PDB file of C-alpha atoms in Angstrom:
ATOM      1  CA  MET A   1      45.032 -13.241   9.137  1.00 59.00           C
ATOM      2  CA  ASP A   2      45.255 -15.422  12.207  1.00 67.00           C
ATOM      3  CA  PRO A   3      41.777 -16.941  12.960  1.00 73.00           C
ATOM      4  CA  SER A   4      41.831 -15.885  16.608  1.00 76.00           C
ATOM      5  CA  ARG A   5      42.754 -12.333  15.643  1.00 75.00           C
ATOM      6  CA  LYS A   6      40.013 -12.354  13.011  1.00 74.00           C
ATOM      7  CA  ARG A   7      37.459 -13.360  15.653  1.00 77.00           C
ATOM      8  CA  ARG A   8      38.649 -10.540  17.916  1.00 77.00           C
ATOM      9  CA  GLU A   9      38.222  -8.054  15.099  1.00 77.00           C
ATOM     10  CA  VAL A  10      34.705  -9.332  14.451  1.00 77.00           C
ATOM     11  CA  TRP A  11      33.827  -8.966  18.129  1.00 81.00           C
ATOM     12  CA  LYS A  12      35.122  -5.405  18.088  1.00 77.00           C
ATOM     13  CA  PHE A  13      32.702  -4.551  15.295  1.00 79.00           C
ATOM     14  CA  ILE A  14      29.620  -6.150  16.858  1.00 83.00           C
ATOM     15  CA  SER A  15      30.307  -5.403  20.530  1.00 84.00           C
ATOM     16  CA  PHE A  16      28.994  -1.825  20.336  1.00 82.00           C
ATOM     17  CA  ALA A  17      25.756  -2.988  18.709  1.00 81.00           C
ATOM     18  CA  MET A  18      25.364  -5.716  21.310  1.00 82.00           C
ATOM     19  CA  ILE A  19      25.875  -3.219  24.155  1.00 85.00           C
ATOM     20  CA  LEU A  20      23.233  -0.886  22.700  1.00 83.00           C
ATOM     21  CA  SER A  21      20.831  -3.802  22.203  1.00 79.00           C
ATOM     22  CA  SER A  22      21.345  -4.895  25.785  1.00 81.00           C
ATOM     23  CA  ILE A  23      20.729  -1.391  27.131  1.00 83.00           C
ATOM     24  CA  PHE A  24      17.735  -0.455  25.004  1.00 84.00           C
ATOM     25  CA  MET A  25      16.100  -3.859  24.359  1.00 85.00           C
ATOM     26  CA  ILE A  26      17.118  -6.646  26.696  1.00 85.00           C
ATOM     27  CA  TYR A  27      17.220  -4.557  29.880  1.00 87.00           C
ATOM     28  CA  PRO A  28      13.716  -3.052  29.370  1.00 88.00           C
ATOM     29  CA  ILE A  29      12.311  -6.526  28.735  1.00 89.00           C
ATOM     30  CA  LEU A  30      13.850  -7.956  31.889  1.00 90.00           C
ATOM     31  CA  TYR A  31      12.900  -4.902  33.935  1.00 90.00           C
ATOM     32  CA  SER A  32       9.282  -5.101  32.742  1.00 91.00           C
ATOM     33  CA  ILE A  33       9.152  -8.690  34.015  1.00 92.00           C
ATOM     34  CA  TYR A  34      10.524  -7.462  37.335  1.00 92.00           C
ATOM     35  CA  LEU A  35       7.893  -4.692  37.443  1.00 90.00           C
ATOM     36  CA  SER A  36       5.076  -7.136  36.731  1.00 92.00           C
ATOM     37  CA  LEU A  37       5.926  -8.927  39.969  1.00 92.00           C
ATOM     38  CA  HIS A  38       5.730  -5.729  42.019  1.00 90.00           C
ATOM     39  CA  THR A  39       3.150  -3.104  42.859  1.00 88.00           C
ATOM     40  CA  MET A  40       3.749   0.568  43.500  1.00 75.00           C
ATOM     41  CA  GLN A  41       2.951   2.196  46.833  1.00 65.00           C
ATOM     42  CA  GLY A  42       3.985   5.804  46.462  1.00 61.00           C
ATOM     43  CA  LEU A  43       7.619   5.714  45.370  1.00 68.00           C
ATOM     44  CA  GLN A  44       8.167   2.236  46.821  1.00 78.00           C
ATOM     45  CA  SER A  45       7.751  -1.016  44.936  1.00 82.00           C
ATOM     46  CA  VAL A  46       6.460  -3.998  46.893  1.00 87.00           C
ATOM     47  CA  PHE A  47       6.930  -7.579  45.720  1.00 90.00           C
ATOM     48  CA  VAL A  48       3.546  -9.253  45.167  1.00 90.00           C
ATOM     49  CA  GLY A  49       4.566 -12.279  43.116  1.00 89.00           C
ATOM     50  CA  LEU A  50       1.708 -13.266  40.815  1.00 91.00           C
ATOM     51  CA  GLY A  51      -0.690 -10.860  42.511  1.00 92.00           C
ATOM     52  CA  ASN A  52      -0.835  -8.554  39.508  1.00 93.00           C
ATOM     53  CA  TYR A  53      -1.650 -11.479  37.223  1.00 94.00           C
ATOM     54  CA  VAL A  54      -4.455 -12.616  39.532  1.00 94.00           C
ATOM     55  CA  ARG A  55      -5.786  -9.065  39.522  1.00 93.00           C
ATOM     56  CA  MET A  56      -5.633  -8.998  35.728  1.00 94.00           C
ATOM     57  CA  PHE A  57      -7.826 -12.083  35.385  1.00 94.00           C
ATOM     58  CA  GLN A  58     -10.368 -10.494  37.722  1.00 94.00           C
ATOM     59  CA  ASP A  59     -10.252  -7.034  36.115  1.00 94.00           C
ATOM     60  CA  THR A  60     -13.556  -6.525  34.296  1.00 95.00           C
ATOM     61  CA  ILE A  61     -12.372  -3.267  32.738  1.00 95.00           C
ATOM     62  CA  PHE A  62      -9.398  -5.065  31.177  1.00 95.00           C
ATOM     63  CA  HIS A  63     -11.748  -7.746  29.870  1.00 95.00           C
ATOM     64  CA  LYS A  64     -13.923  -5.005  28.368  1.00 95.00           C
ATOM     65  CA  ALA A  65     -10.882  -3.386  26.745  1.00 95.00           C
ATOM     66  CA  LEU A  66      -9.776  -6.723  25.240  1.00 95.00           C
ATOM     67  CA  PHE A  67     -13.311  -7.288  23.947  1.00 96.00           C
ATOM     68  CA  ASN A  68     -13.187  -3.907  22.226  1.00 95.00           C
ATOM     69  CA  ASN A  69      -9.834  -4.813  20.674  1.00 95.00           C
ATOM     70  CA  PHE A  70     -11.312  -8.004  19.259  1.00 95.00           C
ATOM     71  CA  VAL A  71     -14.354  -6.158  17.897  1.00 95.00           C
ATOM     72  CA  PHE A  72     -12.036  -3.808  16.012  1.00 95.00           C
ATOM     73  CA  LEU A  73      -9.913  -6.771  14.913  1.00 94.00           C
ATOM     74  CA  ILE A  74     -12.800  -8.876  13.602  1.00 94.00           C
ATOM     75  CA  PHE A  75     -14.321  -6.076  11.527  1.00 94.00           C
ATOM     76  CA  GLN A  76     -11.496  -3.731  10.623  1.00 92.00           C
ATOM     77  CA  VAL A  77      -8.744  -6.142   9.528  1.00 92.00           C
ATOM     78  CA  PRO A  78     -10.799  -8.176   6.969  1.00 93.00           C
ATOM     79  CA  ILE A  79     -12.313  -4.988   5.511  1.00 93.00           C
ATOM     80  CA  MET A  80      -8.915  -3.336   5.234  1.00 92.00           C
ATOM     81  CA  VAL A  81      -7.240  -6.383   3.683  1.00 91.00           C
ATOM     82  CA  PHE A  82     -10.019  -6.956   1.141  1.00 91.00           C
ATOM     83  CA  LEU A  83     -10.245  -3.291   0.137  1.00 93.00           C
ATOM     84  CA  GLY A  84      -6.453  -3.109  -0.181  1.00 92.00           C
ATOM     85  CA  LEU A  85      -6.465  -6.147  -2.465  1.00 90.00           C
ATOM     86  CA  LEU A  86      -9.321  -4.792  -4.560  1.00 89.00           C
ATOM     87  CA  LEU A  87      -7.756  -1.352  -4.964  1.00 91.00           C
ATOM     88  CA  ALA A  88      -4.372  -2.852  -5.827  1.00 90.00           C
ATOM     89  CA  PHE A  89      -5.997  -5.052  -8.475  1.00 84.00           C
ATOM     90  CA  VAL A  90      -7.759  -2.058 -10.033  1.00 87.00           C
ATOM     91  CA  LEU A  91      -4.698   0.202  -9.908  1.00 89.00           C
ATOM     92  CA  ASN A  92      -2.567  -2.505 -11.486  1.00 84.00           C
ATOM     93  CA  THR A  93      -4.591  -2.154 -14.693  1.00 81.00           C
ATOM     94  CA  PRO A  94      -2.167  -0.732 -17.300  1.00 78.00           C
ATOM     95  CA  LYS A  95      -4.828   1.246 -19.170  1.00 81.00           C
ATOM     96  CA  LEU A  96      -6.192   3.020 -16.090  1.00 83.00           C
ATOM     97  CA  VAL A  97      -5.839   6.782 -16.450  1.00 85.00           C
ATOM     98  CA  GLY A  98      -4.296   8.609 -13.478  1.00 85.00           C
ATOM     99  CA  ARG A  99      -2.873   5.530 -11.740  1.00 86.00           C
ATOM    100  CA  THR A 100      -0.059   7.497 -10.116  1.00 87.00           C
ATOM    101  CA  PHE A 101      -2.466  10.065  -8.718  1.00 90.00           C
ATOM    102  CA  PHE A 102      -4.758   7.412  -7.227  1.00 90.00           C
ATOM    103  CA  LYS A 103      -1.820   5.523  -5.704  1.00 90.00           C
ATOM    104  CA  LEU A 104      -0.611   8.696  -4.027  1.00 90.00           C
ATOM    105  CA  ALA A 105      -4.101   9.702  -2.886  1.00 91.00           C
ATOM    106  CA  LEU A 106      -4.789   6.300  -1.321  1.00 91.00           C
ATOM    107  CA  PHE A 107      -1.379   6.010   0.344  1.00 92.00           C
ATOM    108  CA  LEU A 108      -1.350   9.583   1.663  1.00 91.00           C
ATOM    109  CA  PRO A 109      -3.589   8.912   4.726  1.00 90.00           C
ATOM    110  CA  SER A 110      -1.027   6.500   6.209  1.00 89.00           C
ATOM    111  CA  VAL A 111       1.587   9.264   6.379  1.00 88.00           C
ATOM    112  CA  THR A 112      -0.833  11.976   7.503  1.00 85.00           C
ATOM    113  CA  SER A 113      -0.423  13.411  10.995  1.00 84.00           C
ATOM    114  CA  LEU A 114      -2.556  11.416  13.396  1.00 84.00           C
ATOM    115  CA  VAL A 115      -3.701  14.455  15.369  1.00 84.00           C
ATOM    116  CA  SER A 116      -4.729  16.411  12.290  1.00 86.00           C
ATOM    117  CA  TYR A 117      -6.740  13.582  10.779  1.00 86.00           C
ATOM    118  CA  ALA A 118      -8.352  12.793  14.153  1.00 87.00           C
ATOM    119  CA  VAL A 119      -9.468  16.410  14.483  1.00 87.00           C
ATOM    120  CA  LEU A 120     -10.844  16.277  10.948  1.00 89.00           C
ATOM    121  CA  PHE A 121     -12.774  13.070  11.660  1.00 91.00           C
ATOM    122  CA  LYS A 122     -14.199  14.511  14.886  1.00 90.00           C
ATOM    123  CA  MET A 123     -15.475  17.504  12.917  1.00 91.00           C
ATOM    124  CA  MET A 124     -16.913  15.309  10.173  1.00 92.00           C
ATOM    125  CA  PHE A 125     -18.701  12.944  12.575  1.00 93.00           C
ATOM    126  CA  GLN A 126     -20.184  15.538  14.895  1.00 91.00           C
ATOM    127  CA  ILE A 127     -23.977  15.721  15.099  1.00 90.00           C
ATOM    128  CA  GLY A 128     -23.934  18.737  12.797  1.00 88.00           C
ATOM    129  CA  GLY A 129     -21.001  17.490  10.743  1.00 90.00           C
ATOM    130  CA  ILE A 130     -20.780  16.798   7.047  1.00 92.00           C
ATOM    131  CA  ILE A 131     -21.436  13.046   7.443  1.00 93.00           C
ATOM    132  CA  ASN A 132     -24.820  13.541   9.107  1.00 93.00           C
ATOM    133  CA  ARG A 133     -25.741  16.326   6.702  1.00 93.00           C
ATOM    134  CA  GLY A 134     -24.885  14.143   3.731  1.00 93.00           C
ATOM    135  CA  LEU A 135     -26.822  11.128   5.044  1.00 92.00           C
ATOM    136  CA  LEU A 136     -29.826  13.327   5.815  1.00 92.00           C
ATOM    137  CA  ALA A 137     -29.696  14.898   2.365  1.00 92.00           C
ATOM    138  CA  ILE A 138     -29.875  11.561   0.552  1.00 91.00           C
ATOM    139  CA  GLY A 139     -32.508  10.160   2.943  1.00 89.00           C
ATOM    140  CA  ILE A 140     -30.507   7.313   4.506  1.00 90.00           C
ATOM    141  CA  ILE A 141     -31.215   8.593   8.030  1.00 87.00           C
ATOM    142  CA  GLN A 142     -34.137  10.623   9.355  1.00 87.00           C
ATOM    143  CA  GLN A 143     -32.310  12.254  12.278  1.00 90.00           C
ATOM    144  CA  PRO A 144     -28.622  12.950  12.980  1.00 91.00           C
ATOM    145  CA  LEU A 145     -26.591  10.127  14.492  1.00 92.00           C
ATOM    146  CA  ASP A 146     -24.526  10.798  17.604  1.00 92.00           C
ATOM    147  CA  TRP A 147     -21.463   9.069  16.187  1.00 93.00           C
ATOM    148  CA  LEU A 148     -18.964   9.877  18.951  1.00 91.00           C
ATOM    149  CA  ASN A 149     -21.248   9.518  21.980  1.00 91.00           C
ATOM    150  CA  SER A 150     -23.076   6.305  21.108  1.00 92.00           C
ATOM    151  CA  PRO A 151     -21.351   3.026  22.143  1.00 92.00           C
ATOM    152  CA  PHE A 152     -22.187   1.348  18.820  1.00 94.00           C
ATOM    153  CA  TRP A 153     -21.555   4.253  16.455  1.00 93.00           C
ATOM    154  CA  ALA A 154     -18.356   5.243  18.270  1.00 94.00           C
ATOM    155  CA  LYS A 155     -16.931   1.816  17.414  1.00 94.00           C
ATOM    156  CA  VAL A 156     -18.075   2.248  13.820  1.00 94.00           C
ATOM    157  CA  THR A 157     -16.361   5.634  13.659  1.00 94.00           C
ATOM    158  CA  VAL A 158     -13.060   4.187  14.899  1.00 94.00           C
ATOM    159  CA  ILE A 159     -13.275   1.319  12.382  1.00 94.00           C
ATOM    160  CA  ILE A 160     -13.949   3.781   9.528  1.00 94.00           C
ATOM    161  CA  ALA A 161     -10.992   5.917  10.608  1.00 92.00           C
ATOM    162  CA  LEU A 162      -8.664   2.903  10.808  1.00 92.00           C
ATOM    163  CA  CYS A 163      -9.720   1.632   7.382  1.00 93.00           C
ATOM    164  CA  TRP A 164      -9.321   5.108   5.867  1.00 92.00           C
ATOM    165  CA  ARG A 165      -5.822   5.461   7.242  1.00 91.00           C
ATOM    166  CA  TRP A 166      -4.308   2.005   6.703  1.00 91.00           C
ATOM    167  CA  THR A 167      -6.007   0.502   3.634  1.00 93.00           C
ATOM    168  CA  GLY A 168      -3.696   2.407   1.279  1.00 92.00           C
ATOM    169  CA  TYR A 169      -0.668   1.271   3.276  1.00 92.00           C
ATOM    170  CA  ASN A 170      -1.544  -2.389   2.715  1.00 92.00           C
ATOM    171  CA  MET A 171      -2.447  -1.647  -0.889  1.00 93.00           C
ATOM    172  CA  ILE A 172       1.184  -0.709  -1.628  1.00 92.00           C
ATOM    173  CA  PHE A 173       2.345  -4.170  -0.529  1.00 93.00           C
ATOM    174  CA  TYR A 174      -0.243  -5.824  -2.743  1.00 92.00           C
ATOM    175  CA  LEU A 175       0.756  -3.670  -5.692  1.00 91.00           C
ATOM    176  CA  ALA A 176       4.360  -4.773  -5.252  1.00 89.00           C
ATOM    177  CA  GLY A 177       3.212  -8.386  -5.108  1.00 89.00           C
ATOM    178  CA  LEU A 178       1.060  -8.004  -8.219  1.00 86.00           C
ATOM    179  CA  GLN A 179       4.021  -6.733 -10.195  1.00 84.00           C
ATOM    180  CA  ASN A 180       5.801 -10.020  -9.473  1.00 84.00           C
ATOM    181  CA  ILE A 181       2.977 -12.076 -10.995  1.00 82.00           C
ATOM    182  CA  SER A 182       3.862 -13.119 -14.518  1.00 79.00           C
ATOM    183  CA  ASP A 183       1.814 -11.488 -17.267  1.00 76.00           C
ATOM    184  CA  ASP A 184       1.870 -14.837 -19.074  1.00 81.00           C
ATOM    185  CA  THR A 185      -0.265 -16.347 -16.320  1.00 81.00           C
ATOM    186  CA  LEU A 186      -2.916 -13.656 -16.623  1.00 78.00           C
ATOM    187  CA  GLU A 187      -2.811 -13.783 -20.427  1.00 81.00           C
ATOM    188  CA  ALA A 188      -3.308 -17.551 -20.306  1.00 85.00           C
ATOM    189  CA  ALA A 189      -6.334 -16.995 -18.061  1.00 83.00           C
ATOM    190  CA  ASP A 190      -7.725 -14.494 -20.586  1.00 81.00           C
ATOM    191  CA  ILE A 191      -7.282 -17.034 -23.378  1.00 84.00           C
ATOM    192  CA  ASP A 192      -9.121 -19.625 -21.292  1.00 81.00           C
ATOM    193  CA  GLY A 193     -12.015 -17.192 -20.913  1.00 82.00           C
ATOM    194  CA  ALA A 194     -11.546 -16.215 -17.270  1.00 81.00           C
ATOM    195  CA  ASN A 195     -13.242 -12.996 -16.246  1.00 81.00           C
ATOM    196  CA  SER A 196     -11.829 -10.427 -13.819  1.00 76.00           C
ATOM    197  CA  PHE A 197     -13.627 -12.013 -10.856  1.00 81.00           C
ATOM    198  CA  GLN A 198     -12.134 -15.436 -11.584  1.00 83.00           C
ATOM    199  CA  LYS A 199      -8.639 -14.038 -12.156  1.00 81.00           C
ATOM    200  CA  PHE A 200      -8.818 -12.139  -8.882  1.00 79.00           C
ATOM    201  CA  PHE A 201      -9.880 -15.088  -6.712  1.00 82.00           C
ATOM    202  CA  ARG A 202      -8.318 -18.039  -8.587  1.00 84.00           C
ATOM    203  CA  ILE A 203      -4.966 -16.611  -9.705  1.00 83.00           C
ATOM    204  CA  ILE A 204      -4.030 -13.377  -7.970  1.00 83.00           C
ATOM    205  CA  ILE A 205      -5.024 -14.127  -4.365  1.00 84.00           C
ATOM    206  CA  PRO A 206      -3.257 -17.544  -4.231  1.00 85.00           C
ATOM    207  CA  GLN A 207      -0.036 -15.999  -5.571  1.00 87.00           C
ATOM    208  CA  LEU A 208      -0.291 -13.076  -3.136  1.00 89.00           C
ATOM    209  CA  LYS A 209      -0.723 -15.424  -0.176  1.00 88.00           C
ATOM    210  CA  PRO A 210       2.645 -14.575   1.500  1.00 88.00           C
ATOM    211  CA  VAL A 211       1.933 -10.841   1.209  1.00 91.00           C
ATOM    212  CA  ILE A 212      -1.602 -11.286   2.520  1.00 91.00           C
ATOM    213  CA  VAL A 213      -0.312 -13.255   5.512  1.00 90.00           C
ATOM    214  CA  PHE A 214       2.251 -10.546   6.241  1.00 91.00           C
ATOM    215  CA  THR A 215      -0.242  -7.670   6.060  1.00 92.00           C
ATOM    216  CA  THR A 216      -2.842  -9.596   8.060  1.00 92.00           C
ATOM    217  CA  ILE A 217      -0.385 -10.297  10.867  1.00 92.00           C
ATOM    218  CA  THR A 218       0.933  -6.727  10.972  1.00 92.00           C
ATOM    219  CA  SER A 219      -2.634  -5.376  10.903  1.00 92.00           C
ATOM    220  CA  THR A 220      -3.588  -7.734  13.731  1.00 93.00           C
ATOM    221  CA  ILE A 221      -0.616  -6.602  15.808  1.00 93.00           C
ATOM    222  CA  GLY A 222      -1.473  -2.962  15.154  1.00 92.00           C
ATOM    223  CA  THR A 223      -5.108  -3.502  16.159  1.00 93.00           C
ATOM    224  CA  ILE A 224      -4.192  -5.282  19.406  1.00 93.00           C
ATOM    225  CA  GLN A 225      -1.865  -2.351  20.178  1.00 92.00           C
ATOM    226  CA  LEU A 226      -4.483   0.220  19.110  1.00 92.00           C
ATOM    227  CA  PHE A 227      -4.053   3.436  21.080  1.00 92.00           C
ATOM    228  CA  ASP A 228      -3.748   6.651  19.082  1.00 88.00           C
ATOM    229  CA  GLU A 229      -7.049   6.627  17.221  1.00 88.00           C
ATOM    230  CA  VAL A 230      -9.279   5.913  20.208  1.00 91.00           C
ATOM    231  CA  VAL A 231      -7.480   8.446  22.414  1.00 91.00           C
ATOM    232  CA  ASN A 232      -7.833  11.231  19.861  1.00 89.00           C
ATOM    233  CA  LEU A 233     -11.295  10.368  18.516  1.00 90.00           C
ATOM    234  CA  THR A 234     -13.315   9.100  21.482  1.00 90.00           C
ATOM    235  CA  GLY A 235     -11.000   9.085  24.497  1.00 89.00           C
ATOM    236  CA  GLY A 236     -12.058   5.482  25.077  1.00 90.00           C
ATOM    237  CA  GLY A 237     -15.682   6.468  25.631  1.00 86.00           C
ATOM    238  CA  PRO A 238     -18.516   6.546  25.876  1.00 89.00           C
ATOM    239  CA  SER A 239     -18.566   4.368  29.020  1.00 89.00           C
ATOM    240  CA  ASN A 240     -15.420   2.522  27.931  1.00 92.00           C
ATOM    241  CA  ALA A 241     -17.167   1.437  24.700  1.00 92.00           C
ATOM    242  CA  THR A 242     -13.996   2.092  22.680  1.00 94.00           C
ATOM    243  CA  LEU A 243     -11.420   1.661  25.454  1.00 95.00           C
ATOM    244  CA  THR A 244      -8.535  -0.526  24.281  1.00 95.00           C
ATOM    245  CA  ALA A 245      -5.985  -2.522  26.243  1.00 95.00           C
ATOM    246  CA  ALA A 246      -3.133  -0.186  25.257  1.00 94.00           C
ATOM    247  CA  GLN A 247      -5.083   2.847  26.453  1.00 94.00           C
ATOM    248  CA  LEU A 248      -5.863   1.083  29.737  1.00 94.00           C
ATOM    249  CA  ILE A 249      -2.145   0.375  30.199  1.00 93.00           C
ATOM    250  CA  TYR A 250      -1.435   4.056  29.624  1.00 93.00           C
ATOM    251  CA  ASN A 251      -4.134   5.049  32.093  1.00 92.00           C
ATOM    252  CA  HIS A 252      -2.732   2.806  34.822  1.00 90.00           C
ATOM    253  CA  SER A 253       0.740   4.239  34.197  1.00 87.00           C
ATOM    254  CA  PHE A 254       0.022   7.959  33.958  1.00 87.00           C
ATOM    255  CA  VAL A 255      -3.650   8.731  34.681  1.00 85.00           C
ATOM    256  CA  TYR A 256      -4.827   6.648  37.628  1.00 81.00           C
ATOM    257  CA  THR A 257      -2.296   5.729  40.343  1.00 74.00           C
ATOM    258  CA  SER A 258       0.943   5.381  38.343  1.00 76.00           C
ATOM    259  CA  ASN A 259       1.034   1.646  39.029  1.00 84.00           C
ATOM    260  CA  PHE A 260       3.753   0.644  36.599  1.00 88.00           C
ATOM    261  CA  GLY A 261       3.785  -2.896  37.985  1.00 90.00           C
ATOM    262  CA  TYR A 262       0.202  -3.596  36.952  1.00 92.00           C
ATOM    263  CA  SER A 263       0.786  -1.811  33.629  1.00 92.00           C
ATOM    264  CA  ALA A 264       3.738  -4.114  32.948  1.00 93.00           C
ATOM    265  CA  THR A 265       1.519  -7.109  33.711  1.00 94.00           C
ATOM    266  CA  LEU A 266      -1.100  -5.966  31.211  1.00 95.00           C
ATOM    267  CA  SER A 267       1.645  -5.304  28.661  1.00 94.00           C
ATOM    268  CA  TRP A 268       2.925  -8.864  28.963  1.00 94.00           C
ATOM    269  CA  ALA A 269      -0.624 -10.120  28.515  1.00 94.00           C
ATOM    270  CA  LEU A 270      -0.722  -8.279  25.178  1.00 94.00           C
ATOM    271  CA  VAL A 271       2.669  -9.725  24.206  1.00 93.00           C
ATOM    272  CA  VAL A 272       1.406 -13.266  24.804  1.00 94.00           C
ATOM    273  CA  LEU A 273      -1.862 -12.547  22.983  1.00 94.00           C
ATOM    274  CA  ILE A 274      -0.060 -11.135  19.945  1.00 93.00           C
ATOM    275  CA  ALA A 275       2.304 -14.127  19.861  1.00 93.00           C
ATOM    276  CA  VAL A 276      -0.598 -16.592  20.006  1.00 94.00           C
ATOM    277  CA  LEU A 277      -2.589 -14.804  17.289  1.00 92.00           C
ATOM    278  CA  SER A 278       0.456 -14.490  15.013  1.00 90.00           C
ATOM    279  CA  TYR A 279       1.289 -18.191  15.431  1.00 90.00           C
ATOM    280  CA  ALA A 280      -2.318 -19.153  14.737  1.00 90.00           C
ATOM    281  CA  GLN A 281      -2.372 -17.082  11.559  1.00 88.00           C
ATOM    282  CA  PHE A 282       0.880 -18.652  10.367  1.00 85.00           C
ATOM    283  CA  LYS A 283      -0.543 -22.130  10.982  1.00 85.00           C
ATOM    284  CA  LEU A 284      -3.844 -21.362   9.242  1.00 82.00           C
ATOM    285  CA  ALA A 285      -2.070 -19.881   6.228  1.00 76.00           C
ATOM    286  CA  LYS A 286       0.488 -22.678   5.960  1.00 73.00           C
ATOM    287  CA  ASP A 287       0.339 -24.608   2.710  1.00 55.00           C
ATOM    288  CA  ASP A 288      -0.803 -28.179   3.354  1.00 44.00           C
ATOM    289  CA  ARG A 289       1.743 -29.406   0.847  1.00 41.00           C
ATOM    290  CA  GLN A 290       4.653 -28.135   2.935  1.00 46.00           C
TER     291      GLN A 290
END
């Protein structure tokens, strides 16, 4: 086939995909930049230049929302990653009875309907819910905790819900990574007298490093974009104690004054933040020998 004709045939195949990408990806990105430079007054958009960005840096509610995101990030992501690793290590034991059942049970929350599990958690963490009754019965607390209406305990409730839902999801990645670790390596460690603790931290974790980096970055991105859990569990309350940046963007778009320009500005702030955090994690996890 003539090379020029071959190139034309190739362009015919990829042109439709490129058109769709331009319509549904590139255009929204460019239009969001345009919106971030405008503010809405009724149905009219007025050019304000960097005015929305100046407003963002002065917006104490946005700062509070970002702080909440980082609180969830600092506590939830390490807990979820460590528990996922630990569960994967245990479930990778060949002699464990019921491994398939436990894998399914731990992965099931990640595919459960968000609304249904949020309703369940709200029932469990009510003042008269099963959590308070259980803690009272075993003597850990002397009076019921107001989980959903206390600024501190509302954050704890969201973190528990996130860990419950996504730990099993990360665990599946670690299980796949564990199956790629040679049995000869672990057998050699057994011969050398290594216990389970030493094998976990000295052999398994170093070889799972790429998987850990991947799950940490995706968990970080998900936490920065956190929206569904706080909306359904606490509504961002009490007193914005669990308000996240994504929920604030939604509020500015559809709850407050429908200012899509300022919402686009906040969205781009999250994009930059996610890019910086992802780059930092890649650099921290990079092997010094490379």
